[in-house]
């Protein structure tokens, strides 16, 4: 079984976001594997351990993303691919889709896993976009995956309800929280990861033209949510408090 | 791994200058180091921290389970060679694991005692059979180890132990009798490294299985801090130990004890910086959250000054620790593979850095005590309440100045070791002391430029001269009897300690500036400036007090005037520098360099 995992390097969820001149400052920030992609890596390793085969992790990003690929290798993935997108101007979800499409054109795959959404951009588009381009079936928000022969039974989270879907392979499935508990990269795993293959590919290697992968969207503005104001405690008789509250909701918060 | 401080003997920093490239700094960590640190930190924060309350309540089955889990991840096997079931990592990896385990509060003691003083004696001094028998189970956590040296009547005077070992008539077993006190992990350990005197004279180490008849433990001690570690008396009553369980040679137990103590002291210093960083994080976050007079208290400059002080001291301890780690790693790896398995050789290689190990122990534990004290202060009344983490940190910190050799013992060891090395010709101290006397008489204070680190380097150079003057004077005046002058020795040790720390921060910062420019290294530079000035004032004070005690009349006047020349400098504005340091800490709510 050939399993591929799409993985993105993202800000650590603990990081504070700072914006300067419309750009997000990433100086000195800590980076991690997008947590949803981490579920995908864990699931891929478990499926491989049960059904055999190989796990390859793929990312689109700059050379810094090598660290996150190494982490996935340390968790137990077999090989890694880093697709460099630095030459692409204004890269967006479309650009990533084009690069991945070109990458997978040369590959044989039974299962492609990814995260449901990335915690930074939050578009949740890459999985479905890629499945569409590869003309394979996709299931999003998986909380359980069982493989039987050429079929995958996927339990997906639908706004709190569960839906069970059967699909035939090859398929692309994205992971939701609850799918599994990702393992820590063990120390022997970390040392082994050093020696596992990690291939870096650029646009030429994939035979993709810069212009063809240029982003289709334009970022108009970036801003942080307004800072939360301190709460107020109303005082006096209950009746008076209620009236005051209603008044504030109407005039101050303007929600009534 | 790159070679750092190559060929530098322990203590050599007092006499020679090294270049930044010869020094290991946290900025030199590899990706693997970062990943190892992250795995450890994630494990501790996600698995251990939620259980801490129960562990502090002596639910040691949880400690044992967590140690096994740590073992599965490889967190117990870093110092155990692969052929004995470990992972055999470098010193820095194992240092990072120790540092991150400090986040586990008192559980870090269970981990530290097991992987350090519990397991290392067998790694370094065990026979092939002993290594194969014990190390695989110790590396996975299947078995837990403990170290039993202290007795009710012998603490610092470890060789004064009263526990005895007598060979039985058949010549097959030693029979051990005695009591060991304050043994970490005693409540659940499977293996004890026990020191006893054969025939009441020959100090010897033994590997004792906990299930051997006659081995028992006393009740859990009630302690001021580190309540989550098991601490009991180990009682040995006619315990028959096969003679194959002698560790090292009969009568040579002190070699093992002292070498393990060296590593233990180094690791203790490492744990202290891990805890200090946590205290800074907690305090910065609290200072941002707590409002008084309608402002977060982090806006008050006296609070900022405390945070900056905590960070600068921690930066100095961290720089010293990893520098020492680089030295130990280098010493270890300059041995042939054959020699790496020979405890005597390994011990000797590490013992060469006994001075540095003691310095890290003393400095690290005192920095941490200082840091947690200020952390409580920043928390105000809440810091005195048990629900707040700093209350525990404050209590847990105190033991560090006591165990692994009290800071007093370690202070005495520093000048004693320097003198012994000088006498043996390992350190050209006496030669330099003679030439420097004349130089000092002629010396004129220099004008210092204002390039980054220029003043700090000048002060460091002078601090080394001050050391020569004070140590030389002490050696001349007291000769063999110097060991009776404990206050003078402590002053010398303090001067040496500050020299090591100052040099470590200067070189680390210089290396960082060379790598990424002065702007990106700004925080490091500020902390270096603030720390160096404080340390230099301490050096001046210690030197003055020592000189006044030792000398009098014209001699004293001459020396004091030399000291004055050596200490003349224009002080920097530490107040505004501290505010700048604090700005980063408050912004990021953690220790940043």
mmCIF file of C-alpha atoms in Angstrom, chain A residues 27-146:
data_model
loop_
_atom_site.group_PDB
_atom_site.id
_atom_site.type_symbol
_atom_site.label_atom_id
_atom_site.label_comp_id
_atom_site.label_asym_id
_atom_site.label_seq_id
_atom_site.Cartn_x
_atom_site.Cartn_y
_atom_site.Cartn_z
ATOM 1 C CA UNK A 27 10.850 36.127 13.332
ATOM 2 C CA UNK A 28 11.729 33.898 16.242
ATOM 3 C CA UNK A 29 8.400 32.067 16.065
ATOM 4 C CA UNK A 30 8.203 28.348 16.791
ATOM 5 C CA UNK A 31 6.924 26.134 14.016
ATOM 6 C CA UNK A 32 5.232 22.762 14.116
ATOM 7 C CA UNK A 33 3.542 20.251 11.848
ATOM 8 C CA UNK A 34 -0.011 21.489 11.331
ATOM 9 C CA UNK A 35 -1.820 19.538 14.107
ATOM 10 C CA UNK A 36 -4.445 18.101 11.715
ATOM 11 C CA UNK A 37 -1.690 16.894 9.402
ATOM 12 C CA UNK A 38 -0.090 15.254 12.394
ATOM 13 C CA UNK A 39 -3.217 13.089 12.796
ATOM 14 C CA UNK A 40 -2.813 12.167 9.145
ATOM 15 C CA UNK A 41 0.836 11.163 9.667
ATOM 16 C CA UNK A 42 -0.084 9.051 12.683
ATOM 17 C CA UNK A 43 -2.959 7.373 10.811
ATOM 18 C CA UNK A 44 -0.716 6.619 7.842
ATOM 19 C CA UNK A 45 1.870 4.988 10.087
ATOM 20 C CA UNK A 46 -0.787 2.879 11.805
ATOM 21 C CA UNK A 47 -2.294 1.782 8.481
ATOM 22 C CA UNK A 48 1.138 0.884 7.131
ATOM 23 C CA UNK A 49 1.995 -1.074 10.266
ATOM 24 C CA UNK A 50 -1.239 -3.050 9.895
ATOM 25 C CA UNK A 51 -1.427 -3.479 6.119
ATOM 26 C CA UNK A 52 2.175 -3.073 5.025
ATOM 27 C CA UNK A 53 3.502 -0.641 2.437
ATOM 28 C CA UNK A 54 5.235 2.712 2.654
ATOM 29 C CA UNK A 55 4.448 6.124 4.043
ATOM 30 C CA UNK A 56 5.690 9.183 2.160
ATOM 31 C CA UNK A 57 5.218 12.680 3.506
ATOM 32 C CA UNK A 58 4.982 15.619 1.127
ATOM 33 C CA UNK A 59 5.078 19.320 1.799
ATOM 34 C CA UNK A 60 5.002 22.464 -0.256
ATOM 35 C CA UNK A 61 7.042 25.231 1.302
ATOM 36 C CA UNK A 62 10.542 26.563 1.813
ATOM 37 C CA UNK A 63 13.641 24.756 3.055
ATOM 38 C CA UNK A 64 12.698 25.458 6.663
ATOM 39 C CA UNK A 65 9.909 22.902 6.271
ATOM 40 C CA UNK A 66 12.564 20.218 6.215
ATOM 41 C CA UNK A 67 12.394 20.192 10.025
ATOM 42 C CA UNK A 68 8.737 19.243 10.011
ATOM 43 C CA UNK A 69 9.381 16.546 7.403
ATOM 44 C CA UNK A 70 12.175 15.162 9.583
ATOM 45 C CA UNK A 71 9.788 15.133 12.503
ATOM 46 C CA UNK A 72 7.310 13.073 10.464
ATOM 47 C CA UNK A 73 10.159 10.727 9.507
ATOM 48 C CA UNK A 74 11.079 10.480 13.193
ATOM 49 C CA UNK A 75 7.484 9.517 13.958
ATOM 50 C CA UNK A 76 7.906 6.660 11.517
ATOM 51 C CA UNK A 77 7.260 7.803 7.936
ATOM 52 C CA UNK A 78 9.571 6.163 5.389
ATOM 53 C CA UNK A 79 10.463 8.992 3.045
ATOM 54 C CA UNK A 80 9.821 12.658 2.477
ATOM 55 C CA UNK A 81 9.453 15.141 -0.356
ATOM 56 C CA UNK A 82 9.920 18.867 -0.074
ATOM 57 C CA UNK A 83 8.433 20.806 -2.977
ATOM 58 C CA UNK A 84 9.964 24.273 -2.988
ATOM 59 C CA UNK A 85 7.553 27.027 -3.926
ATOM 60 C CA UNK A 86 9.775 30.033 -3.327
ATOM 61 C CA UNK A 87 9.814 30.942 -7.018
ATOM 62 C CA UNK A 88 6.075 31.283 -7.172
ATOM 63 C CA UNK A 89 4.694 34.761 -6.778
ATOM 64 C CA UNK A 90 1.701 35.327 -4.596
ATOM 65 C CA UNK A 91 1.284 31.614 -3.930
ATOM 66 C CA UNK A 92 -2.113 30.457 -2.705
ATOM 67 C CA UNK A 93 -4.182 27.264 -2.508
ATOM 68 C CA UNK A 94 -4.322 27.074 -6.270
ATOM 69 C CA UNK A 95 -0.510 27.158 -6.506
ATOM 70 C CA UNK A 96 -0.168 24.369 -3.968
ATOM 71 C CA UNK A 97 -2.763 22.347 -5.847
ATOM 72 C CA UNK A 98 -0.863 22.747 -9.116
ATOM 73 C CA UNK A 99 2.426 21.669 -7.563
ATOM 74 C CA UNK A 100 0.898 18.666 -5.865
ATOM 75 C CA UNK A 101 -0.960 17.691 -9.030
ATOM 76 C CA UNK A 102 2.319 17.686 -10.932
ATOM 77 C CA UNK A 103 4.002 15.738 -8.155
ATOM 78 C CA UNK A 104 1.336 13.037 -8.022
ATOM 79 C CA UNK A 105 1.218 12.706 -11.802
ATOM 80 C CA UNK A 106 4.375 10.625 -11.510
ATOM 81 C CA UNK A 107 3.398 8.646 -8.436
ATOM 82 C CA UNK A 108 1.421 5.549 -7.697
ATOM 83 C CA UNK A 109 -0.783 5.906 -4.668
ATOM 84 C CA UNK A 110 -3.517 4.002 -2.909
ATOM 85 C CA UNK A 111 -4.260 6.483 -0.205
ATOM 86 C CA UNK A 112 -3.546 10.170 0.247
ATOM 87 C CA UNK A 113 -4.087 11.578 3.713
ATOM 88 C CA UNK A 114 -3.979 15.150 4.893
ATOM 89 C CA UNK A 115 -5.304 17.424 7.583
ATOM 90 C CA UNK A 116 -8.843 18.695 7.481
ATOM 91 C CA UNK A 117 -7.587 22.252 7.634
ATOM 92 C CA UNK A 118 -4.348 24.080 8.423
ATOM 93 C CA UNK A 119 -4.341 26.157 11.595
ATOM 94 C CA UNK A 120 -2.727 29.118 9.844
ATOM 95 C CA UNK A 121 -4.503 29.786 6.535
ATOM 96 C CA UNK A 122 -7.540 27.773 7.537
ATOM 97 C CA UNK A 123 -8.879 27.299 4.001
ATOM 98 C CA UNK A 124 -9.312 23.537 4.127
ATOM 99 C CA UNK A 125 -9.072 23.484 0.346
ATOM 100 C CA UNK A 126 -5.933 21.541 -0.506
ATOM 101 C CA UNK A 127 -7.312 18.048 0.049
ATOM 102 C CA UNK A 128 -10.528 18.407 -1.986
ATOM 103 C CA UNK A 129 -8.756 20.455 -4.699
ATOM 104 C CA UNK A 130 -6.084 17.820 -5.169
ATOM 105 C CA UNK A 131 -8.608 14.951 -5.197
ATOM 106 C CA UNK A 132 -10.530 16.808 -7.890
ATOM 107 C CA UNK A 133 -7.414 17.296 -9.995
ATOM 108 C CA UNK A 134 -6.363 13.676 -9.615
ATOM 109 C CA UNK A 135 -9.914 12.586 -10.288
ATOM 110 C CA UNK A 136 -10.169 10.454 -7.188
ATOM 111 C CA UNK A 137 -12.782 10.325 -4.471
ATOM 112 C CA UNK A 138 -12.302 12.290 -1.274
ATOM 113 C CA UNK A 139 -13.713 12.285 2.248
ATOM 114 C CA UNK A 140 -13.096 15.162 4.668
ATOM 115 C CA UNK A 141 -13.126 15.339 8.494
ATOM 116 C CA UNK A 142 -12.412 11.684 9.183
ATOM 117 C CA UNK A 143 -12.488 10.553 12.815
ATOM 118 C CA UNK A 144 -12.073 6.871 12.004
ATOM 119 C CA UNK A 145 -10.643 5.000 9.030
ATOM 120 C CA UNK A 146 -10.865 1.235 8.484
#
